[in-house]
Amino acid sequence: MERTTLDLWVGAFVVAGIGALVVLAMKVGNLSTYNVSESYQLQAYFDNIGGLKSQASIKSAGVLVGRVTEVRLDTDSYKARVTMNIDKRYQFPKDTFANILTSGLLGEQYIGLMPGGDTETLKNGEIIKKTQSAMVLEDLIGKFIYSKAEGSNEGSK
Amino acid sequence: MPVARSLRNIGHRVVNAVWRAGFAARFFAMTLLYSGTSFRRFHLVVREMFSSGVMSLIIILVSGMFVGMVLGLQGYETLKRYGSESALGTLVALSLVRELGPVLAALLFASRAGSAMTAEIGLMKATEQISAMEMMAVNPIARVVAPRFWAGVISMPLLSAMFSAMGVFGGYVVGVVLIGVDEGSFWSQMQSAVDFQHDVLNGVIKSFVFGVAVTVIALFEGYDAPPTAEGVSGATTRTVVQSSLAILILDFILTAFMFRGD
């Protein structure tokens, strides 16, 4: 008699614990929105990736389509090679443009994919050829000051 | 010869500590070796899960709720300065799932269930129940220690998941219901920032490791306690102190491995 009520309590405990895990996975985590298993890999070379990290999101038109799996320096060209996992449901044309963008002013960096007009699509393991590097704030400020200085020089002549 | 005596004292302590560490390692190996019984007679584990897991539920749920509420309040006050209150959900969920859930649940588990395990086994030894089992050719490690070990190891990740879920709910109550942060951005920013594998699963792994550490320390201290009232009380204190230290040190090591930020 005592064992059955005890079993009930322990069973409820285990169910509640697993339920909490499911809540964490579905409601708190993003397991419901992004499935890792059905994906293909693409690669892209960037001159400068800024603060891009692995696990950063990949978006097209603002929709999450994949994640960055690996960032490393390619020692042949001294460019950054970024490996991306893209959801199988989304196919991109061969002339897709990959930009490194920032969400908000100080937010996380992510890769934005802008599809081109090519009829052929990128296959697993292929390389995105058209890329644009991250905006580095120091470079922008440097360029701004340089152009300002040049402008004032011309004005004085 | 006070110098010689103090030197002898230090040496004695060191040798004693090494001896105890060796015994603890052998004890852990024996527990794993003889845990077949606890799976063949699973009701032994279920009974221990009741006393260590189910009985810890109230303290875990209430603490989780309040920790989440405090996080919601403090996080809101800080984030408001940068005008990014919508990141409150991310802050609450990430800090709970990655760190506070596993660590605080393990600390509470160590003081709530670990100390009870030590006291129980220490008293069993003091009242010679353990020796009586050996007399009857019942292996006390298989019958008494291993079920408690597995009960702790199974309960710990479940408790920490409940702690985190409760904490997120507490943060939601304070942030969205009481303060009035936008509900949509609270959940959507949380979901885009928290990764299942990277954050939730690593939290589960952490709490599993803490569960092993806490139960092994608690059971070993009880098994090794001098069979006196004083010995048992000292062992209970040592359980809480050592397992708390072990949790925090292990947390640092695990965090260094898991979230190096590549």
XYZ file of C-alpha atoms in Angstrom:
419
model
C 0.000 0.000 0.000
C 2.682 2.435 0.983
C 4.792 1.555 -2.000
C 2.097 2.476 -4.515
C 1.581 6.020 -3.161
C 5.351 6.398 -3.064
C 5.615 5.230 -6.663
C 2.970 7.751 -7.589
C 4.937 10.588 -6.012
C 8.197 9.576 -7.633
C 6.460 9.130 -10.966
C 4.936 12.596 -10.697
C 8.372 13.941 -9.787
C 10.014 12.373 -12.848
C 7.207 13.528 -15.143
C 7.451 17.069 -13.759
C 11.224 17.069 -14.233
C 11.017 15.890 -17.823
C 8.201 18.377 -18.385
C 10.455 21.166 -17.139
C 13.150 20.023 -19.582
C 10.654 20.050 -22.439
C 9.524 23.545 -21.440
C 13.153 24.692 -21.407
C 13.700 23.149 -24.825
C 10.545 24.426 -26.487
C 9.588 27.653 -24.751
C 12.986 28.949 -23.613
C 15.290 27.379 -26.183
C 14.725 27.449 -29.902
C 14.419 23.729 -30.577
C 10.921 24.158 -31.963
C 11.939 26.773 -34.500
C 15.159 25.325 -35.822
C 15.870 21.686 -36.496
C 19.551 20.803 -36.791
C 19.249 17.389 -38.366
C 17.942 18.417 -41.811
C 20.648 20.754 -43.037
C 23.382 21.236 -45.622
C 26.713 23.013 -45.410
C 27.936 26.084 -47.254
C 31.188 27.965 -46.972
C 32.143 31.587 -47.475
C 35.383 33.561 -47.315
C 35.411 36.980 -45.679
C 38.204 39.584 -45.484
C 37.133 40.490 -41.973
C 34.467 38.827 -39.882
C 34.415 41.378 -37.059
C 32.827 39.774 -34.018
C 31.131 36.841 -35.759
C 31.187 33.679 -33.647
C 30.224 30.101 -34.248
C 26.537 29.523 -33.381
C 25.752 32.952 -34.838
C 22.512 32.973 -36.773
C 22.149 33.110 -40.542
C 19.174 35.057 -41.811
C 17.626 35.718 -45.139
C 15.069 38.524 -45.300
C 15.152 38.458 -41.500
C 14.153 34.790 -41.230
C 16.462 32.399 -39.395
C 17.658 29.829 -41.960
C 20.743 28.356 -40.278
C 23.718 28.718 -37.993
C 27.448 29.275 -38.282
C 29.252 26.082 -37.302
C 32.894 26.997 -37.685
C 35.071 30.079 -38.099
C 38.744 29.672 -38.955
C 41.568 31.434 -40.730
C 42.447 30.023 -44.132
C 46.255 30.226 -44.268
C 46.429 30.107 -48.096
C 44.537 33.332 -48.666
C 44.618 34.735 -45.100
C 40.886 35.173 -45.215
C 38.366 33.968 -42.672
C 36.571 30.780 -43.735
C 33.076 30.530 -42.296
C 31.220 27.218 -42.433
C 27.435 27.475 -42.259
C 24.700 24.954 -41.639
C 21.609 25.872 -43.639
C 18.173 24.361 -43.233
C 17.393 21.914 -46.086
C 14.032 23.566 -46.674
C 15.769 26.705 -47.939
C 17.730 26.586 -51.216
C 19.701 29.588 -52.402
C 20.776 30.533 -55.947
C 24.448 30.349 -56.965
C 24.931 34.127 -56.959
C 23.738 34.629 -53.386
C 25.412 37.498 -51.574
C 26.586 36.916 -47.958
C 26.888 39.991 -45.710
C 27.978 40.187 -42.116
C 25.407 42.388 -40.415
C 24.782 43.593 -36.902
C 21.429 43.398 -35.171
C 20.896 46.792 -33.640
C 23.694 49.222 -32.905
C 25.607 47.063 -30.431
C 23.891 43.729 -31.007
C 25.139 40.317 -32.072
C 26.625 39.884 -35.509
C 24.961 37.551 -37.956
C 25.185 36.598 -41.622
C 22.558 37.930 -43.963
C 21.997 36.063 -47.244
C 20.726 38.042 -50.208
C 19.614 35.705 -53.002
C 20.492 36.614 -56.558
C 18.746 35.655 -59.796
C 20.612 32.505 -60.823
C 18.467 29.479 -61.609
C 20.972 26.962 -60.230
C 21.052 26.513 -56.459
C 23.987 26.069 -54.083
C 24.701 22.428 -53.215
C 26.141 20.920 -50.016
C 29.800 21.960 -49.492
C 29.819 24.717 -52.101
C 31.270 28.163 -51.572
C 29.411 31.470 -51.606
C 31.633 33.666 -53.773
C 30.150 37.096 -53.214
C 30.730 38.287 -49.671
C 30.914 41.537 -47.823
C 32.953 41.880 -44.636
C 31.752 43.135 -41.313
C 31.588 46.833 -40.687
C 34.338 47.575 -38.210
C 33.542 50.743 -36.324
C 37.181 51.850 -36.093
C 37.611 51.574 -39.876
C 34.463 53.600 -40.458
C 35.590 56.340 -38.081
C 39.039 56.283 -39.693
C 37.531 56.630 -43.182
C 35.278 59.427 -41.990
C 38.147 61.405 -40.451
C 40.302 60.804 -43.549
C 37.612 62.069 -45.919
C 36.926 65.045 -43.666
C 40.605 65.943 -43.628
C 40.791 65.596 -47.409
C 37.697 67.737 -47.838
C 39.064 70.548 -45.669
C 42.391 70.429 -47.554
C 40.610 70.905 -50.866
C 38.613 73.721 -49.360
C 41.748 75.596 -48.322
C 43.379 75.355 -51.758
C 60.566 19.490 20.323
C 57.591 21.553 19.142
C 58.951 21.817 15.597
C 59.288 18.082 15.172
C 55.807 17.573 16.595
C 54.147 20.070 14.278
C 56.037 18.596 11.319
C 54.859 15.149 12.344
C 51.362 16.540 12.642
C 51.402 17.973 9.118
C 52.801 14.755 7.711
C 50.144 12.769 9.500
C 47.398 14.971 8.078
C 48.758 14.715 4.538
C 49.083 10.938 4.732
C 45.595 10.761 6.178
C 44.143 12.906 3.393
C 45.803 10.778 0.701
C 44.571 7.625 2.406
C 41.032 8.977 2.536
C 41.173 10.044 -1.120
C 42.226 6.541 -2.100
C 39.446 5.034 -0.011
C 36.941 7.453 -1.577
C 38.052 6.429 -5.071
C 37.736 2.746 -4.189
C 34.345 3.458 -2.613
C 33.157 5.162 -5.817
C 34.399 2.268 -7.945
C 32.675 -0.255 -5.650
C 29.441 1.747 -5.850
C 29.523 1.614 -9.648
C 30.508 -2.060 -9.618
C 27.675 -3.139 -7.310
C 24.962 -0.933 -8.804
C 23.499 -3.855 -10.755
C 21.316 -4.680 -7.768
C 19.748 -1.243 -7.683
C 18.548 -1.650 -11.286
C 17.308 -5.206 -10.781
C 15.423 -4.083 -7.671
C 14.482 -0.637 -8.876
C 12.019 -0.015 -6.037
C 15.050 0.585 -3.804
C 16.057 3.485 -6.042
C 12.459 4.720 -6.216
C 12.251 4.839 -2.432
C 15.448 6.869 -2.208
C 14.277 9.151 -5.017
C 11.257 9.900 -2.889
C 13.312 10.928 0.119
C 16.011 12.817 -1.772
C 14.204 14.070 -4.884
C 10.524 14.493 -4.118
C 11.146 15.843 -0.636
C 13.506 18.497 -2.068
C 10.834 19.692 -4.508
C 9.338 22.426 -2.333
C 12.634 24.127 -1.519
C 13.795 23.837 -5.166
C 10.580 25.257 -6.634
C 10.240 28.110 -4.139
C 13.915 29.099 -4.412
C 13.784 28.902 -8.211
C 10.735 31.147 -8.285
C 12.334 33.760 -6.070
C 15.715 33.653 -7.793
C 13.947 34.243 -11.111
C 11.944 37.105 -9.615
C 15.080 38.760 -8.244
C 16.796 38.315 -11.620
C 13.815 39.914 -13.332
C 13.872 42.883 -10.987
C 17.631 43.461 -10.962
C 17.984 42.765 -14.666
C 15.232 45.242 -15.473
C 16.835 47.969 -13.352
C 20.183 47.467 -15.088
C 18.901 46.977 -18.641
C 16.643 50.031 -18.362
C 19.734 52.259 -18.289
C 20.715 51.045 -21.739
C 17.188 51.112 -23.037
C 17.187 47.401 -23.754
C 14.491 46.092 -21.414
C 13.391 43.705 -24.138
C 16.566 41.666 -23.510
C 15.257 40.813 -20.019
C 14.039 37.393 -21.136
C 17.458 36.570 -22.557
C 19.206 37.658 -19.382
C 16.925 35.669 -17.087
C 16.883 32.522 -19.208
C 20.585 32.388 -20.025
C 21.776 33.008 -16.478
C 19.339 30.418 -15.123
C 19.854 27.703 -17.707
C 23.633 28.014 -17.876
C 24.656 28.772 -14.311
C 22.161 29.460 -11.584
C 19.826 26.530 -12.236
C 22.421 23.742 -12.018
C 24.581 25.391 -9.337
C 21.899 26.622 -6.944
C 19.823 23.471 -7.303
C 22.935 21.399 -6.534
C 23.821 23.551 -3.510
C 20.273 23.212 -2.180
C 20.308 19.489 -2.928
C 23.605 19.091 -1.070
C 22.302 20.759 2.059
C 18.812 19.284 1.883
C 19.416 15.715 0.706
C 23.180 15.206 0.920
C 23.376 15.951 4.629
C 20.442 13.620 5.262
C 22.182 10.829 3.327
C 25.362 11.263 5.359
C 23.510 11.308 8.673
C 21.457 8.254 7.719
C 24.401 6.124 6.657
C 26.554 7.383 9.524
C 23.865 6.376 12.010
C 23.404 3.023 10.287
C 27.090 2.456 10.820
C 27.042 3.741 14.417
C 24.157 1.446 15.329
C 25.969 -1.429 13.568
C 23.282 -2.028 10.976
C 25.972 -2.041 8.286
C 27.982 -4.681 10.136
C 24.789 -6.689 10.650
C 24.191 -6.670 6.889
C 27.706 -7.905 6.277
C 27.049 -10.693 8.801
C 23.987 -11.727 6.816
C 26.100 -11.767 3.633
C 24.222 -8.750 2.263
C 26.566 -6.349 0.544
C 25.887 -2.969 2.218
C 27.253 -1.068 -0.779
C 24.867 -2.809 -3.150
C 21.910 -2.624 -0.760
C 22.356 0.785 0.922
C 24.849 2.929 -0.977
C 24.238 2.267 -4.686
C 20.448 2.934 -4.663
C 21.045 6.265 -2.930
C 23.748 7.115 -5.451
C 21.539 6.441 -8.451
C 18.567 8.188 -6.858
C 20.682 11.313 -6.416
C 22.153 11.129 -9.898
C 18.708 10.752 -11.506
C 17.037 13.402 -9.331
C 19.623 16.141 -9.730
C 19.126 17.011 -13.458
C 15.344 16.864 -13.000
C 15.495 19.185 -10.003
C 17.748 21.641 -11.783
C 15.486 21.679 -14.857
C 12.533 22.425 -12.608
C 14.544 25.138 -10.862
C 15.352 26.809 -14.207
C 11.805 26.518 -15.538
C 10.418 27.936 -12.299
C 12.993 30.742 -12.409
C 12.030 31.688 -15.962
C 8.430 31.763 -14.823
C 9.401 33.992 -11.861
C 11.260 36.332 -14.185
C 8.203 36.399 -16.448
C 5.902 37.247 -13.533
C 8.057 40.152 -12.374
C 9.171 41.394 -15.795
C 6.029 41.049 -17.867
C 3.131 40.881 -15.416
C 4.302 43.332 -12.739
C 6.674 45.737 -14.555
C 5.141 45.509 -18.008
C 7.976 44.524 -20.357
C 6.564 43.582 -23.744
C 5.545 39.928 -23.615
C 6.341 39.150 -27.237
C 9.876 40.463 -27.147
C 10.474 38.792 -23.755
C 9.834 35.336 -25.203
C 11.125 35.862 -28.742
C 14.458 37.371 -27.683
C 14.823 34.550 -25.159
C 14.143 31.940 -27.805
C 16.539 33.423 -30.315
C 19.350 33.658 -27.739
C 19.018 30.335 -25.925
C 20.313 27.418 -27.935
C 19.080 23.942 -27.033
C 22.377 22.102 -27.433
C 24.707 24.830 -26.327
C 22.784 26.105 -23.318
C 20.072 23.704 -22.177
C 21.950 20.442 -22.741
C 25.153 21.803 -21.219
C 23.129 22.796 -18.154
C 21.799 19.247 -17.912
C 25.336 17.836 -18.204
C 26.481 20.205 -15.481
C 23.745 19.166 -13.087
C 24.449 15.489 -13.816
C 28.117 15.985 -12.858
C 27.079 17.893 -9.725
C 24.672 15.081 -8.845
C 27.483 12.517 -9.036
C 29.820 14.720 -6.976
C 27.302 15.552 -4.242
C 26.013 12.019 -3.739
C 29.482 10.454 -3.772
C 30.737 12.940 -1.193
C 27.633 12.529 0.982
C 27.669 8.734 0.851
C 31.404 8.483 1.412
C 31.353 10.849 4.384
C 28.559 8.810 5.926
C 30.284 5.510 5.258
C 33.605 6.801 6.590
C 32.184 8.614 9.641
C 33.480 7.565 13.082
C 30.623 5.601 14.689
C 29.894 8.164 17.391
C 27.359 10.972 17.744
C 30.179 13.477 17.331
C 31.582 11.660 14.317
C 28.236 11.657 12.510
C 27.628 15.350 13.159
C 31.152 16.186 11.948
C 30.620 14.094 8.814
C 27.334 15.892 8.059
C 29.059 19.257 8.295
C 31.899 18.050 6.082
C 29.407 16.821 3.490
C 27.794 20.232 3.121
C 31.096 22.127 3.081
C 32.915 19.780 0.727
C 30.074 19.287 -1.700
C 29.443 23.047 -1.910
C 33.121 23.611 -2.663
C 33.151 20.734 -5.143
C 30.088 22.159 -6.943
C 31.599 25.612 -7.319
C 35.017 24.342 -8.428
C 33.511 21.834 -10.863
C 31.243 24.581 -12.180
C 34.246 26.707 -13.052
C 35.995 23.800 -14.789
C 32.875 22.766 -16.729
C 32.105 26.356 -17.729
C 35.663 26.776 -18.986
C 35.197 23.702 -21.177
C 31.669 24.456 -22.375
C 31.488 28.205 -22.947
C 34.964 29.169 -24.059
C 33.397 31.381 -26.688
C 35.030 30.190 -29.904
